[in-house]
Amino acid sequence: MDEDRLYHDPELADFYDLENGWERSPDFACCKTLAEGAESVLDLGCGTGALAVALAGGRTVVGVDPAPAMLAIARGKPGAEGVDFVEGDARTLRLGRRFALVVLTGHAFQVFLTREDRAAVLATIAAHLAPDGRFVFDSRNPACREWEEWGPEASMRLVDHPRFGPVAAWNDVAHDAATGIVTYGTHYEIRATGKRLSAVSRIAFPEKAELETLIAGAGLRVDRWLGDWEGNDWQPGTPELIPLGGLA
């Protein structure tokens, strides 16, 4: 997995919260509900820490991310002192601790491009899950071909950055049918100066059948497959693949 400038470059990472609006998202709300009654939470791929900080207070929360630029933003958030932020790779992380809830949201699972990498991440989840704990992660349903909506015209938008002012933003995208990997560019052009910031990212779209095999191989079980973060069950054509379960 190559280092992605979208998360590792401090200037680009500074756009993450503006673009994602975590506190308004259904995955944010769902994870808060799942955390009720959980005395400890591990947030893998915690990014800028919005979810981890929201879950802190009255429980142990550890947020893990491989990108120092994202963690720097996370540690500067109000309430960040309630979270133990750790720089680490979800494929190899071993904290020697177990948690009541392990979450991997924001489609972070899709940055793992090979079957072997995905198996390693699931092994990490299993290694950190308490005997009666639960896990949840999300991956876009490849059948929906969401990447087709990520072209320059459809993705063109204006972002109001607190330091840069108005910033034009857009994406471009290419899909490799042989591997299922989508390569997309993210571009920001600062209106005041004309400066452009760009990054190229790659994500995978594994099929549900593969996820089922890998999850079982990691010693995990799925109690329920969700098709979206609003709590609807998975069925062909739903936008998400969201397994919710525990140790087998």
XYZ file of C-alpha atoms in Angstrom:
248
model
C 0.000 0.000 0.000
C 1.631 3.215 -1.183
C 1.667 6.374 0.922
C -1.281 8.520 -0.201
C -0.596 12.281 -0.284
C -4.297 12.934 0.302
C -3.716 11.895 3.925
C 0.024 12.314 4.410
C 0.449 15.823 2.986
C -0.540 18.327 5.732
C -2.053 20.802 3.241
C -4.234 18.123 1.667
C -5.143 16.529 4.997
C -6.402 19.946 6.071
C -9.336 19.511 3.659
C -10.509 16.203 5.101
C -12.959 17.478 7.708
C -14.325 20.119 5.341
C -15.121 17.480 2.751
C -16.489 14.733 4.978
C -18.651 16.315 7.686
C -18.412 13.286 9.958
C -20.760 14.514 12.658
C -23.602 14.630 10.113
C -22.957 11.223 8.578
C -25.024 8.068 9.244
C -21.914 5.957 9.952
C -20.979 8.407 12.702
C -24.434 8.030 14.288
C -24.439 4.240 13.910
C -21.035 3.849 15.562
C -22.083 6.056 18.464
C -25.074 3.772 18.989
C -22.912 0.641 18.787
C -20.541 2.125 21.372
C -23.282 2.551 23.960
C -22.398 0.264 26.833
C -18.934 -0.501 25.430
C -16.182 0.276 27.921
C -13.482 0.399 25.252
C -13.281 1.214 21.530
C -10.522 0.772 18.954
C -10.943 3.067 15.944
C -8.751 1.713 13.138
C -8.061 4.238 10.395
C -9.265 7.024 12.674
C -8.164 9.802 10.300
C -8.595 13.233 11.832
C -10.160 11.704 14.931
C -13.698 13.088 14.800
C -15.343 9.759 15.606
C -12.752 8.749 18.202
C -13.149 12.049 20.053
C -16.947 11.769 19.929
C -16.754 8.300 21.502
C -14.387 9.380 24.291
C -15.639 10.230 27.743
C -16.373 7.468 30.219
C -14.610 4.800 28.135
C -11.168 3.940 26.798
C -10.739 4.982 23.171
C -7.684 4.300 21.006
C -7.471 5.820 17.537
C -4.965 4.374 15.059
C -3.920 5.820 11.713
C -0.806 5.495 9.516
C -0.742 9.177 8.479
C 1.036 11.620 10.833
C -0.660 14.596 9.114
C -4.101 13.217 9.969
C -3.081 12.422 13.536
C -1.725 15.953 14.013
C -5.186 17.303 13.210
C -6.797 14.708 15.481
C -4.598 15.597 18.445
C -5.495 19.277 18.048
C -9.249 18.705 18.334
C -11.151 19.732 21.486
C -11.550 16.600 23.576
C -8.573 14.837 21.964
C -6.993 14.374 25.387
C -9.600 11.650 25.980
C -8.197 9.528 23.138
C -4.918 7.669 22.853
C -3.881 8.368 19.255
C -1.366 5.899 17.827
C 0.478 5.973 14.510
C 0.219 2.488 13.072
C -0.680 0.236 10.152
C -3.892 -1.764 10.514
C -2.255 -4.743 8.797
C 0.466 -5.187 11.408
C -0.810 -3.414 14.525
C -0.639 -5.381 17.758
C -1.382 -3.365 20.887
C -1.568 -6.333 23.247
C -5.030 -5.188 24.350
C -8.590 -6.171 23.540
C -11.593 -3.915 23.027
C -15.358 -4.178 23.367
C -15.813 -2.515 19.965
C -13.502 -2.291 16.945
C -14.543 0.035 14.122
C -12.994 0.678 10.704
C -15.172 3.230 8.934
C -15.035 5.871 6.206
C -14.354 3.097 3.660
C -10.805 2.870 5.020
C -10.969 -0.899 4.427
C -10.832 -0.212 0.691
C -7.314 1.237 0.780
C -6.058 -2.337 1.244
C -5.609 -3.380 -2.355
C -4.785 -7.081 -2.139
C -6.542 -10.081 -0.687
C -3.506 -10.656 1.543
C -3.670 -7.127 2.946
C -7.383 -7.448 3.626
C -6.798 -10.748 5.429
C -4.112 -9.073 7.547
C -6.477 -6.260 8.580
C -9.160 -8.738 9.586
C -6.572 -10.652 11.621
C -5.761 -7.374 13.397
C -9.440 -6.882 14.213
C -9.645 -10.409 15.624
C -6.465 -9.922 17.666
C -7.911 -6.838 19.371
C -11.503 -7.961 19.915
C -12.717 -8.951 23.387
C -14.414 -12.368 23.644
C -17.849 -10.756 23.714
C -16.848 -7.717 21.646
C -18.201 -6.521 18.319
C -16.636 -5.225 15.130
C -17.944 -3.257 12.171
C -16.412 -1.974 8.942
C -17.662 -0.753 5.585
C -16.774 -1.326 1.947
C -18.654 -0.007 -1.075
C -20.691 -2.538 -3.024
C -18.871 -3.008 -6.363
C -22.167 -3.829 -8.084
C -23.232 -0.190 -7.663
C -20.183 1.083 -9.594
C -20.107 4.272 -7.519
C -16.840 5.352 -9.136
C -18.783 6.211 -12.281
C -20.108 9.252 -10.390
C -16.629 10.572 -9.563
C -15.703 12.209 -12.854
C -14.649 15.877 -13.121
C -18.048 17.273 -14.114
C -20.097 15.384 -11.524
C -17.594 16.018 -8.724
C -16.927 19.722 -9.321
C -17.561 21.667 -6.116
C -16.533 24.811 -4.220
C -14.988 24.419 -0.777
C -14.773 27.353 1.636
C -11.465 26.814 3.420
C -10.886 28.823 6.632
C -7.318 29.758 5.576
C -7.345 29.598 1.797
C -10.822 31.015 1.179
C -12.793 29.674 -1.829
C -11.218 26.556 -3.317
C -12.399 24.781 -6.468
C -12.348 21.005 -5.998
C -12.913 18.067 -8.342
C -11.979 14.444 -8.951
C -11.046 12.276 -11.890
C -11.277 8.505 -11.967
C -10.216 5.331 -13.783
C -11.388 1.770 -13.159
C -9.240 -1.276 -13.879
C -11.717 -4.025 -14.759
C -9.050 -6.728 -14.422
C -8.180 -5.959 -10.802
C -11.267 -4.063 -9.678
C -9.017 -1.272 -8.412
C -10.179 2.310 -8.879
C -7.611 5.085 -9.213
C -8.945 8.564 -8.538
C -7.386 11.987 -8.385
C -8.406 14.682 -5.921
C -7.658 18.256 -6.970
C -7.934 21.566 -5.119
C -7.284 24.922 -6.774
C -7.073 27.932 -4.457
C -8.973 30.760 -6.134
C -6.942 33.583 -4.553
C -3.540 32.320 -5.689
C -4.181 29.728 -8.385
C -2.143 27.186 -6.427
C -3.196 23.601 -7.084
C -2.936 20.694 -4.654
C -3.436 17.191 -6.027
C -3.242 13.582 -4.919
C -3.771 10.214 -6.593
C -5.466 7.490 -4.563
C -6.173 3.816 -5.198
C -8.941 1.764 -3.611
C -10.284 -1.760 -4.052
C -13.885 -2.945 -4.330
C -13.873 -6.533 -3.005
C -16.945 -8.695 -3.550
C -19.119 -9.827 -0.642
C -18.167 -13.473 -1.254
C -14.492 -12.657 -0.769
C -15.213 -10.740 2.423
C -17.227 -13.645 3.802
C -14.319 -16.031 3.194
C -11.712 -13.693 4.667
C -13.812 -12.863 7.723
C -14.303 -16.545 8.518
C -10.603 -17.193 7.903
C -9.704 -14.546 10.483
C -11.735 -16.304 13.161
C -14.576 -13.791 13.046
C -18.302 -14.245 12.557
C -20.898 -11.944 11.002
C -24.175 -11.605 12.882
C -25.690 -9.257 10.358
C -24.822 -7.745 6.996
C -26.025 -4.168 6.598
C -26.558 -2.575 3.201
C -26.230 0.980 4.475
C -25.477 2.860 7.685
C -29.169 3.581 8.282
C -29.550 0.002 9.504
C -31.133 -1.660 6.476
C -30.164 -5.252 5.743
C -27.855 -6.002 2.819
C -29.368 -7.155 -0.426
C -28.119 -7.032 -4.019
C -28.007 -3.401 -5.091
C -27.584 -1.823 -1.657
C -24.676 0.655 -1.671
C -22.592 -0.775 1.166
C -21.161 -4.028 2.460
C -21.161 -3.611 6.258
C -20.506 -6.709 8.371
C -21.404 -6.474 12.050
C -20.223 -9.311 14.248
C -17.728 -10.684 16.737
C -15.280 -13.507 17.345
C -16.274 -16.893 15.957
